[in-house]
Amino acid sequence: MANGNDNLPKGIVGAWLLHHDQKLLNSKTTSFENIALAGRASRLLSVVSKEDESNVSNERVGELANGIGIRRLEIKGLLSELEEQGLVAQGKSGVTVLGVTQARLLDHAADIFDSQEPDGLELAAIDLAERGSHSPLRRSDCEEELSDTYELSEAETDDLFSQSEHIGFVDYENSGVDRLYFNGSLFKRDQAQKAKRILESLTAEEREKLIHVDSLLKAQGCLLAAAVRQLLGDSLWSKMHQIGYFEVSIVSNERGPTEFVTKPEALTKFVPGGLADVLDDAKALASSLTYGIVKSSDIRGRIKDPSALINALIGRGFVEGWAPAIRQDYQILERRNVVQVTSSSQGHRLTLLKPEIGEMAKDLILRGDASGTAAEMIIGTQAAQFYGPEAARSAERDRKKDVPEAKTATSRALNILRRAN
C-alpha cells in the first residue's frame, strides 16, 4: 500500500475496507469513493465466488448483489473493476469467476484499493481506525504524525477527524477539539477514558505480563481463565477485565462451570455492530471445543487432533462417536441453535447448523485470530436479522447519517464548476 499503510498487512487493510464500506452504506456521503469501490467490489466478488458453479448468470449476479445492498447501476462498474484485476471474466450471459478463494478475499480488497491510487485522506482513515483499535487515543496523540505521513493539508486533517466521526470509521468520546478516539467494538464508550488511563498507568512488570498473555492468546485464541489469572495476578487481571480487555465465556457440563478467556479483537475488531449474538456463538463454540482439548479426559472424549475434528465438523457438517463430551459440552450451543445433538448408529452425533460460526471458532482456536473471518461475515448479513442486546443500539447508531460535506470536497467542486464557466 502507498505511504503509511505499507506497514499494515493486506488482510488488515482489506478488513478495514469492508468495515468502512459498511459504514459508508449507512451514510449520506459521496466521499471516500476508493474505499467504497474496493469494499463493494470485494463484497460482490465474495458472494459470486461462493456459488457452486464458476459461471454465474447475469440475473443471478443481480440478485446476489441486491442481497448485499449493491444497486443495479453499480454492478457494471464493480464487475469491470474485478475483471481488470483478473478476478472475473464477463460474458454476454454471465460472469465467470477465475480461481478466487475466500481465503484471499481481504487481500483482493486491498489490491483493488491500491490500484485506485487512493489519496492521503483515505489512507489516513484506515490508519486512524487501526490505531484506535490498539488503545483509545486523543487527536493530539496522532494528528501530526498522520498529517505528515499522508501529506495532509490542515483542511484535510480536519476532514479526517470530522468525517471519521460522522461516518463512524471510529468512535469518539467527549466534546471539544481533543476528544478521545477508539474502536467501539473493543472499548465501550463509557469505558474508553478509563481504559486509556489504565493502559497508560501499567508498570513495566505489568506490561511484560500482559505481553506474555497476549502472545499466548495470539497463538491459541482461547485460554482457561484460571491460567490467565495466575499469569497476570489478581490485581492486573481485575484492571484488564473491567475495561473489557478480555472477554470471559463459560462452559457448563456435568463437572460444573469452566471459564475461558478470549480477546475481543480476535473476533470483533472489524465488525461494525449488530452481530453481537453471532460473535457470542463463535466464542461459545471455541470455548466448548477448547474444553475438549485441555480439560476432557480420554474416557470422556478428549480432542486429540483439534484441526482434524474441527475440519470434519465444518466440512462434513457433523462428528460422531460414543464420547460423553458430545452430549455434555455443547448444551448452550444447542439452546442457541448453533449445533444439534442426536443419536446415530455410531453413538452421539454433533451436527453444526451454522457453518460460519464453525469457521470463526476454527480460526480462533487454530490461528488465534478470527477477526478477518468475522469481517467477511458482514457480507450479505443484515444486522436486523439478529436480535441480541446490541441490536437495538446498533440500529440507532448505524441508521443513515447526514455527513457534513468535507471542506476539501467543497473547495474542489467549486474549482471544477468555476473552471467550466
Tab-separated table of C-alpha atoms in Angstrom:
chain	number	residue	atom	x	y	z
A	1	MET	CA	0.000	0.000	0.000
A	2	ALA	CA	1.088	3.577	-0.514
A	3	ASN	CA	2.643	5.636	2.253
A	4	GLY	CA	1.995	4.609	5.872
A	5	ASN	CA	-0.323	1.717	5.011
A	6	ASP	CA	2.772	-0.118	3.754
A	7	ASN	CA	3.238	-1.211	7.369
A	8	LEU	CA	-0.157	-2.909	7.564
A	9	PRO	CA	-0.693	-6.445	6.220
A	10	LYS	CA	-3.029	-6.632	3.231
A	11	GLY	CA	-5.514	-8.657	5.244
A	12	ILE	CA	-5.882	-5.894	7.827
A	13	VAL	CA	-6.273	-3.199	5.161
A	14	GLY	CA	-8.855	-5.363	3.374
A	15	ALA	CA	-10.817	-5.925	6.573
A	16	TRP	CA	-10.898	-2.182	7.265
A	17	LEU	CA	-12.144	-1.606	3.712
A	18	LEU	CA	-15.097	-3.925	4.384
A	19	HIS	CA	-15.715	-2.198	7.716
A	20	HIS	CA	-15.510	1.314	6.285
A	21	ASP	CA	-17.663	0.451	3.261
A	22	GLN	CA	-20.349	-0.890	5.582
A	23	LYS	CA	-20.281	2.452	7.397
A	24	LEU	CA	-20.435	4.354	4.096
A	25	LEU	CA	-23.533	2.357	3.109
A	26	ASN	CA	-25.252	3.908	6.118
A	27	SER	CA	-24.072	7.449	5.442
A	28	LYS	CA	-25.296	10.092	3.044
A	29	THR	CA	-21.903	11.000	1.620
A	30	THR	CA	-20.018	10.581	-1.633
A	31	SER	CA	-16.600	10.927	-0.019
A	32	PHE	CA	-14.081	8.073	0.214
A	33	GLU	CA	-15.008	6.689	-3.207
A	34	ASN	CA	-11.966	4.414	-3.476
A	35	ILE	CA	-12.748	2.804	-0.123
A	36	ALA	CA	-16.357	2.276	-1.227
A	37	LEU	CA	-15.281	0.846	-4.592
A	38	ALA	CA	-12.800	-1.613	-3.080
A	39	GLY	CA	-15.131	-2.659	-0.291
A	40	ARG	CA	-18.161	-3.065	-2.540
A	41	ALA	CA	-16.266	-4.862	-5.313
A	42	SER	CA	-14.786	-7.361	-2.867
A	43	ARG	CA	-18.197	-7.975	-1.279
A	44	LEU	CA	-19.678	-8.659	-4.718
A	45	LEU	CA	-16.737	-10.937	-5.504
A	46	SER	CA	-17.345	-12.805	-2.258
A	47	VAL	CA	-20.994	-13.654	-2.881
A	48	VAL	CA	-20.404	-14.540	-6.541
A	49	SER	CA	-17.395	-16.757	-5.779
A	50	LYS	CA	-19.377	-18.671	-3.141
A	51	GLU	CA	-21.726	-20.011	-5.821
A	52	ASP	CA	-21.484	-23.729	-6.632
A	53	GLU	CA	-20.777	-23.013	-10.306
A	54	SER	CA	-17.898	-20.863	-11.551
A	55	ASN	CA	-20.204	-19.431	-14.243
A	56	VAL	CA	-22.899	-17.213	-12.733
A	57	SER	CA	-25.731	-15.807	-14.837
A	58	ASN	CA	-26.252	-12.051	-15.044
A	59	GLU	CA	-29.651	-12.472	-13.423
A	60	ARG	CA	-28.123	-14.382	-10.546
A	61	VAL	CA	-25.350	-11.799	-10.131
A	62	GLY	CA	-28.016	-9.105	-9.909
A	63	GLU	CA	-29.909	-10.978	-7.204
A	64	LEU	CA	-26.760	-11.655	-5.210
A	65	ALA	CA	-25.737	-8.013	-5.447
A	66	ASN	CA	-29.179	-6.853	-4.377
A	67	GLY	CA	-28.967	-9.111	-1.340
A	68	ILE	CA	-25.908	-7.251	-0.019
A	69	GLY	CA	-27.213	-3.758	-0.735
A	70	ILE	CA	-25.494	-3.140	-4.079
A	71	ARG	CA	-27.713	-1.324	-6.559
A	72	ARG	CA	-28.126	-2.461	-10.158
A	73	LEU	CA	-26.469	0.656	-11.538
A	74	GLU	CA	-23.329	-0.121	-9.512
A	75	ILE	CA	-22.909	-3.712	-10.711
A	76	LYS	CA	-21.442	-2.995	-14.145
A	77	GLY	CA	-18.711	-0.759	-12.795
A	78	LEU	CA	-17.808	-3.180	-9.996
A	79	LEU	CA	-17.620	-6.135	-12.386
A	80	SER	CA	-15.421	-4.125	-14.746
A	81	GLU	CA	-13.052	-3.400	-11.889
A	82	LEU	CA	-12.971	-7.074	-10.880
A	83	GLU	CA	-12.316	-8.030	-14.494
A	84	GLU	CA	-9.459	-5.538	-14.719
A	85	GLN	CA	-7.942	-7.192	-11.636
A	86	GLY	CA	-8.143	-10.586	-13.361
A	87	LEU	CA	-10.644	-11.955	-10.842
A	88	VAL	CA	-13.650	-12.451	-13.123
A	89	ALA	CA	-14.412	-12.592	-16.844
A	90	GLN	CA	-17.619	-11.094	-18.197
A	91	GLY	CA	-19.630	-12.705	-20.981
A	92	LYS	CA	-22.940	-11.871	-22.634
A	93	SER	CA	-24.970	-14.126	-20.368
A	94	GLY	CA	-22.997	-14.034	-17.152
A	95	VAL	CA	-19.771	-13.861	-15.178
A	96	THR	CA	-17.004	-16.444	-14.773
A	97	VAL	CA	-15.050	-16.439	-11.513
A	98	LEU	CA	-11.339	-17.019	-12.125
A	99	GLY	CA	-9.846	-19.125	-9.345
A	100	VAL	CA	-10.827	-16.856	-6.474
A	101	THR	CA	-10.661	-18.256	-2.938
A	102	GLN	CA	-12.374	-16.817	0.110
A	103	ALA	CA	-9.061	-17.108	1.956
A	104	ARG	CA	-7.639	-14.294	-0.191
A	105	LEU	CA	-10.731	-12.095	-0.278
A	106	LEU	CA	-9.279	-9.448	2.028
A	107	ASP	CA	-6.048	-9.383	0.015
A	108	HIS	CA	-8.093	-8.842	-3.163
A	109	ALA	CA	-9.886	-5.924	-1.486
A	110	ALA	CA	-6.545	-4.334	-0.587
A	111	ASP	CA	-5.217	-4.840	-4.134
A	112	ILE	CA	-8.308	-3.215	-5.656
A	113	PHE	CA	-7.950	-0.270	-3.270
A	114	ASP	CA	-4.257	0.141	-4.048
A	115	SER	CA	-4.910	0.055	-7.804
A	116	GLN	CA	-7.158	3.124	-7.479
A	117	GLU	CA	-4.245	5.194	-6.180
A	118	PRO	CA	-6.156	6.320	-3.072
A	119	ASP	CA	-5.471	9.759	-1.713
A	120	GLY	CA	-3.879	10.521	1.630
A	121	LEU	CA	-7.208	11.150	3.345
A	122	GLU	CA	-8.449	7.628	2.566
A	123	LEU	CA	-5.191	6.015	3.637
A	124	ALA	CA	-5.223	8.023	6.850
A	125	ALA	CA	-8.816	6.957	7.602
A	126	ILE	CA	-7.672	3.323	7.634
A	127	ASP	CA	-4.614	4.136	9.730
A	128	LEU	CA	-6.675	6.078	12.296
A	129	ALA	CA	-9.105	3.176	12.677
A	130	GLU	CA	-6.245	0.724	13.185
A	131	ARG	CA	-4.603	2.946	15.808
A	132	GLY	CA	-7.881	3.302	17.698
A	133	SER	CA	-8.130	-0.482	17.873
A	134	HIS	CA	-4.927	-0.826	19.883
A	135	SER	CA	-5.800	1.756	22.508
A	136	PRO	CA	-8.045	4.815	22.855
A	137	LEU	CA	-6.095	7.864	21.680
A	138	ARG	CA	-6.537	11.596	21.516
A	139	ARG	CA	-6.308	13.683	18.384
A	140	SER	CA	-3.134	15.265	19.768
A	141	ASP	CA	-1.587	11.781	20.053
A	142	CYS	CA	-1.687	11.147	16.320
A	143	GLU	CA	-2.690	14.291	14.397
A	144	GLU	CA	0.792	15.473	13.499
A	145	GLU	CA	2.066	12.019	12.522
A	146	LEU	CA	-0.967	11.249	10.341
A	147	SER	CA	-0.762	14.652	8.699
A	148	ASP	CA	2.961	14.243	7.937
A	149	THR	CA	2.742	10.593	6.839
A	150	TYR	CA	-0.090	11.137	4.382
A	151	GLU	CA	0.854	14.705	3.418
A	152	LEU	CA	-2.463	16.151	4.522
A	153	SER	CA	-3.182	19.851	4.467
A	154	GLU	CA	-4.663	21.483	7.557
A	155	ALA	CA	-8.150	21.310	5.993
A	156	GLU	CA	-7.674	17.638	5.044
A	157	THR	CA	-6.544	16.823	8.583
A	158	ASP	CA	-9.688	18.450	9.955
A	159	ASP	CA	-11.721	16.449	7.430
A	160	LEU	CA	-10.039	13.213	8.524
A	161	PHE	CA	-11.254	13.531	12.091
A	162	SER	CA	-14.648	15.145	11.442
A	163	GLN	CA	-15.573	12.755	8.613
A	164	SER	CA	-14.342	9.708	10.517
A	165	GLU	CA	-16.524	10.761	13.442
A	166	HIS	CA	-19.674	11.403	11.413
A	167	ILE	CA	-19.390	8.336	9.182
A	168	GLY	CA	-18.402	6.073	12.068
A	169	PHE	CA	-14.965	4.893	10.947
A	170	VAL	CA	-14.039	5.398	14.604
A	171	ASP	CA	-15.999	6.012	17.780
A	172	TYR	CA	-15.279	9.006	19.980
A	173	GLU	CA	-15.904	10.245	23.495
A	174	ASN	CA	-16.127	13.752	24.948
A	175	SER	CA	-16.634	17.031	23.142
A	176	GLY	CA	-14.060	19.605	22.196
A	177	VAL	CA	-11.139	19.572	19.818
A	178	ASP	CA	-9.064	16.920	21.568
A	179	ARG	CA	-11.640	14.180	22.047
A	180	LEU	CA	-10.860	10.504	22.527
A	181	TYR	CA	-10.983	8.141	19.513
A	182	PHE	CA	-11.305	4.367	19.773
A	183	ASN	CA	-12.792	1.211	18.268
A	184	GLY	CA	-16.275	0.930	19.763
A	185	SER	CA	-16.315	-2.832	19.277
A	186	LEU	CA	-13.287	-3.195	21.565
A	187	PHE	CA	-13.561	-0.303	24.012
A	188	LYS	CA	-17.036	0.701	25.168
A	189	ARG	CA	-17.990	4.357	25.041
A	190	ASP	CA	-18.428	4.753	28.802
A	191	GLN	CA	-15.160	2.887	29.465
A	192	ALA	CA	-12.811	4.400	26.866
A	193	GLN	CA	-11.448	7.139	29.143
A	194	LYS	CA	-10.884	4.620	31.919
A	195	ALA	CA	-9.242	2.177	29.515
A	196	LYS	CA	-6.781	4.817	28.349
A	197	ARG	CA	-5.866	5.734	31.936
A	198	ILE	CA	-5.382	2.109	32.982
A	199	LEU	CA	-3.317	1.165	29.919
A	200	GLU	CA	-1.073	4.216	30.402
A	201	SER	CA	-0.624	3.507	34.149
A	202	LEU	CA	0.671	-0.063	33.827
A	203	THR	CA	4.095	-0.712	35.323
A	204	ALA	CA	6.906	-2.274	33.296
A	205	GLU	CA	6.309	-5.599	35.078
A	206	GLU	CA	2.576	-5.476	34.344
A	207	ARG	CA	3.219	-4.690	30.690
A	208	GLU	CA	5.588	-7.639	30.446
A	209	LYS	CA	2.967	-9.985	31.933
A	210	LEU	CA	0.293	-8.622	29.604
A	211	ILE	CA	2.514	-9.037	26.543
A	212	HIS	CA	3.145	-12.666	27.548
A	213	VAL	CA	-0.567	-13.440	27.898
A	214	ASP	CA	-1.324	-11.611	24.639
A	215	SER	CA	1.245	-13.781	22.854
A	216	LEU	CA	-0.402	-16.937	24.223
A	217	LEU	CA	-3.848	-15.750	23.118
A	218	LYS	CA	-2.466	-14.795	19.725
A	219	ALA	CA	-1.283	-18.372	19.297
A	220	GLN	CA	-4.276	-20.208	20.768
A	221	GLY	CA	-7.161	-17.733	20.781
A	222	CYS	CA	-8.933	-19.258	23.764
A	223	LEU	CA	-7.375	-19.999	27.182
A	224	LEU	CA	-8.548	-21.162	30.581
A	225	ALA	CA	-9.416	-18.082	32.640
A	226	ALA	CA	-7.788	-19.629	35.718
A	227	ALA	CA	-4.479	-19.901	33.850
A	228	VAL	CA	-4.672	-16.283	32.653
A	229	ARG	CA	-5.452	-15.048	36.181
A	230	GLN	CA	-2.476	-16.954	37.534
A	231	LEU	CA	-0.133	-15.464	34.940
A	232	LEU	CA	-1.354	-11.894	35.446
A	233	GLY	CA	-2.098	-11.897	39.150
A	234	ASP	CA	-5.410	-10.835	40.647
A	235	SER	CA	-4.746	-7.088	40.541
A	236	LEU	CA	-3.746	-6.876	36.862
A	237	TRP	CA	-6.465	-9.346	35.866
A	238	SER	CA	-9.069	-7.159	37.582
A	239	LYS	CA	-7.792	-3.995	35.870
A	240	MET	CA	-7.874	-5.521	32.402
A	241	HIS	CA	-11.143	-7.405	32.801
A	242	GLN	CA	-13.063	-4.350	33.989
A	243	ILE	CA	-12.176	-2.362	30.848
A	244	GLY	CA	-13.129	-5.274	28.585
A	245	TYR	CA	-9.570	-6.092	27.533
A	246	PHE	CA	-10.504	-9.746	27.983
A	247	GLU	CA	-13.834	-11.480	27.485
A	248	VAL	CA	-14.934	-14.492	29.514
A	249	SER	CA	-17.128	-17.339	28.264
A	250	ILE	CA	-18.398	-20.216	30.397
A	251	VAL	CA	-18.745	-23.881	29.508
A	252	SER	CA	-21.112	-25.768	31.810
A	253	ASN	CA	-21.359	-29.541	31.927
A	254	GLU	CA	-21.679	-32.306	34.499
A	255	ARG	CA	-18.422	-31.132	36.077
A	256	GLY	CA	-19.696	-27.589	36.663
A	257	PRO	CA	-18.831	-24.265	35.021
A	258	THR	CA	-15.406	-23.588	33.488
A	259	GLU	CA	-14.378	-20.096	32.356
A	260	PHE	CA	-12.424	-19.370	29.170
A	261	VAL	CA	-10.790	-16.145	28.022
A	262	THR	CA	-10.677	-14.610	24.547
A	263	LYS	CA	-9.646	-11.140	23.382
A	264	PRO	CA	-12.395	-9.014	21.809
A	265	GLU	CA	-10.119	-8.001	18.932
A	266	ALA	CA	-9.747	-11.652	17.877
A	267	LEU	CA	-13.367	-11.520	16.674
A	268	THR	CA	-14.957	-8.101	16.784
A	269	LYS	CA	-12.248	-5.702	15.596
A	270	PHE	CA	-13.661	-5.087	12.108
A	271	VAL	CA	-17.366	-5.773	12.785
A	272	PRO	CA	-19.354	-2.519	12.864
A	273	GLY	CA	-22.024	-3.782	15.273
A	274	GLY	CA	-25.318	-5.632	15.294
A	275	LEU	CA	-23.751	-9.098	15.143
A	276	ALA	CA	-23.075	-9.459	18.864
A	277	ASP	CA	-25.112	-12.662	19.132
A	278	VAL	CA	-23.234	-14.297	16.271
A	279	LEU	CA	-19.866	-13.419	17.779
A	280	ASP	CA	-21.012	-14.751	21.153
A	281	ASP	CA	-21.912	-18.019	19.422
A	282	ALA	CA	-18.403	-18.248	17.962
A	283	LYS	CA	-16.817	-17.620	21.366
A	284	ALA	CA	-19.088	-20.234	22.943
A	285	LEU	CA	-18.192	-22.847	20.325
A	286	ALA	CA	-14.472	-22.062	20.626
A	287	SER	CA	-14.718	-22.377	24.421
A	288	SER	CA	-16.566	-25.700	24.229
A	289	LEU	CA	-14.016	-27.109	21.802
A	290	THR	CA	-11.136	-25.790	23.913
A	291	TYR	CA	-12.648	-27.549	26.936
A	292	GLY	CA	-12.427	-30.789	24.990
A	293	ILE	CA	-8.806	-30.053	24.112
A	294	VAL	CA	-7.451	-29.024	27.515
A	295	LYS	CA	-9.846	-30.369	30.169
A	296	SER	CA	-11.513	-33.579	28.995
A	297	SER	CA	-10.048	-36.966	29.848
A	298	ASP	CA	-9.579	-39.684	27.240
A	299	ILE	CA	-12.569	-41.596	28.655
A	300	ARG	CA	-14.778	-38.513	28.446
A	301	GLY	CA	-13.690	-37.691	24.902
A	302	ARG	CA	-10.547	-35.550	24.837
A	303	ILE	CA	-9.951	-33.849	21.479
A	304	LYS	CA	-6.502	-35.092	20.481
A	305	ASP	CA	-6.380	-33.592	16.986
A	306	PRO	CA	-8.255	-30.259	17.060
A	307	SER	CA	-7.575	-29.463	13.405
A	308	ALA	CA	-8.954	-32.777	12.128
A	309	LEU	CA	-12.057	-32.637	14.322
A	310	ILE	CA	-12.919	-29.010	13.520
A	311	ASN	CA	-12.334	-29.501	9.805
A	312	ALA	CA	-14.620	-32.552	9.848
A	313	LEU	CA	-17.280	-30.634	11.770
A	314	ILE	CA	-17.225	-27.843	9.186
A	315	GLY	CA	-16.533	-29.833	6.011
A	316	ARG	CA	-18.762	-32.840	6.631
A	317	GLY	CA	-21.197	-30.978	8.857
A	318	PHE	CA	-21.002	-33.338	11.826
A	319	VAL	CA	-18.819	-35.510	14.041
A	320	GLU	CA	-19.975	-38.570	15.926
A	321	GLY	CA	-18.861	-41.166	18.435
A	322	TRP	CA	-19.584	-42.585	21.866
A	323	ALA	CA	-17.735	-39.837	23.796
A	324	PRO	CA	-19.966	-38.450	26.605
A	325	ALA	CA	-18.495	-34.972	25.918
A	326	ILE	CA	-20.549	-34.714	22.726
A	327	ARG	CA	-23.769	-34.721	24.748
A	328	GLN	CA	-22.468	-32.689	27.670
A	329	ASP	CA	-20.211	-29.856	26.446
A	330	TYR	CA	-22.381	-28.112	23.833
A	331	GLN	CA	-25.634	-27.537	25.709
A	332	ILE	CA	-25.527	-23.734	25.459
A	333	LEU	CA	-24.908	-24.001	21.724
A	334	GLU	CA	-27.849	-26.408	21.381
A	335	ARG	CA	-30.122	-23.853	23.006
A	336	ARG	CA	-28.776	-21.170	20.680
A	337	ASN	CA	-29.438	-23.418	17.652
A	338	VAL	CA	-25.792	-23.449	16.595
A	339	VAL	CA	-25.433	-27.218	16.913
A	340	GLN	CA	-27.764	-30.183	17.231
A	341	VAL	CA	-27.017	-33.308	19.250
A	342	THR	CA	-28.723	-36.530	18.202
A	343	SER	CA	-28.151	-40.278	18.365
A	344	SER	CA	-26.844	-42.375	15.481
A	345	SER	CA	-25.661	-45.900	14.875
A	346	GLN	CA	-22.152	-44.594	15.640
A	347	GLY	CA	-23.125	-43.123	19.003
A	348	HIS	CA	-23.753	-39.417	19.612
A	349	ARG	CA	-23.790	-37.067	16.625
A	350	LEU	CA	-22.870	-33.377	16.858
A	351	THR	CA	-24.215	-31.515	13.812
A	352	LEU	CA	-23.087	-27.971	13.022
A	353	LEU	CA	-26.126	-25.911	11.955
A	354	LYS	CA	-24.256	-22.660	11.305
A	355	PRO	CA	-21.035	-23.242	9.300
A	356	GLU	CA	-19.968	-19.594	9.573
A	357	ILE	CA	-19.837	-19.949	13.370
A	358	GLY	CA	-17.650	-23.004	12.906
A	359	GLU	CA	-15.290	-21.093	10.611
A	360	MET	CA	-14.812	-18.352	13.183
A	361	ALA	CA	-14.277	-20.837	16.028
A	362	LYS	CA	-11.765	-22.711	13.862
A	363	ASP	CA	-9.688	-19.605	13.168
A	364	LEU	CA	-9.887	-18.554	16.807
A	365	ILE	CA	-8.576	-21.912	18.066
A	366	LEU	CA	-6.101	-22.809	15.339
A	367	ARG	CA	-4.859	-19.342	14.337
A	368	GLY	CA	-5.564	-17.287	17.451
A	369	ASP	CA	-7.467	-14.684	15.434
A	370	ALA	CA	-10.818	-14.841	13.665
A	371	SER	CA	-11.251	-11.108	13.075
A	372	GLY	CA	-10.780	-11.460	9.298
A	373	THR	CA	-13.351	-14.243	9.114
A	374	ALA	CA	-15.742	-12.164	11.205
A	375	ALA	CA	-15.189	-9.190	8.899
A	376	GLU	CA	-16.130	-11.326	5.907
A	377	MET	CA	-19.266	-12.425	7.763
A	378	ILE	CA	-20.762	-8.957	7.477
A	379	ILE	CA	-21.002	-9.568	3.731
A	380	GLY	CA	-24.596	-10.422	2.968
A	381	THR	CA	-25.643	-10.174	6.596
A	382	GLN	CA	-28.133	-7.592	7.756
A	383	ALA	CA	-27.813	-6.600	11.395
A	384	ALA	CA	-31.606	-6.537	11.671
A	385	GLN	CA	-31.654	-10.318	11.308
A	386	PHE	CA	-30.118	-10.659	14.753
A	387	TYR	CA	-31.814	-9.701	17.973
A	388	GLY	CA	-29.121	-9.751	20.612
A	389	PRO	CA	-28.680	-6.988	23.226
A	390	GLU	CA	-26.637	-4.913	20.774
A	391	ALA	CA	-29.256	-4.954	18.030
A	392	ALA	CA	-31.406	-2.047	19.220
A	393	ARG	CA	-28.396	0.142	19.975
A	394	SER	CA	-26.727	-0.584	16.645
A	395	ALA	CA	-29.944	0.068	14.721
A	396	GLU	CA	-29.979	3.577	16.159
A	397	ARG	CA	-26.248	4.113	15.824
A	398	ASP	CA	-25.985	2.795	12.262
A	399	ARG	CA	-29.047	4.441	10.697
A	400	LYS	CA	-28.431	6.637	7.647
A	401	LYS	CA	-26.331	9.569	8.776
A	402	ASP	CA	-26.184	13.026	7.296
A	403	VAL	CA	-22.466	13.640	6.956
A	404	PRO	CA	-21.310	17.244	6.565
A	405	GLU	CA	-19.520	17.705	3.253
A	406	ALA	CA	-15.765	17.787	3.579
A	407	LYS	CA	-14.151	21.212	3.330
A	408	THR	CA	-11.711	19.937	0.742
A	409	ALA	CA	-14.505	18.347	-1.318
A	410	THR	CA	-16.448	21.607	-1.356
A	411	SER	CA	-13.417	23.567	-2.475
A	412	ARG	CA	-12.592	21.043	-5.220
A	413	ALA	CA	-16.181	21.023	-6.533
A	414	LEU	CA	-16.297	24.827	-6.703
A	415	ASN	CA	-12.993	24.971	-8.567
A	416	ILE	CA	-14.253	22.481	-11.173
A	417	LEU	CA	-17.573	24.275	-11.600
A	418	ARG	CA	-15.964	27.673	-11.878
A	419	ARG	CA	-13.466	26.444	-14.485
A	420	ALA	CA	-16.383	25.078	-16.534
A	421	ASN	CA	-17.877	28.543	-16.635
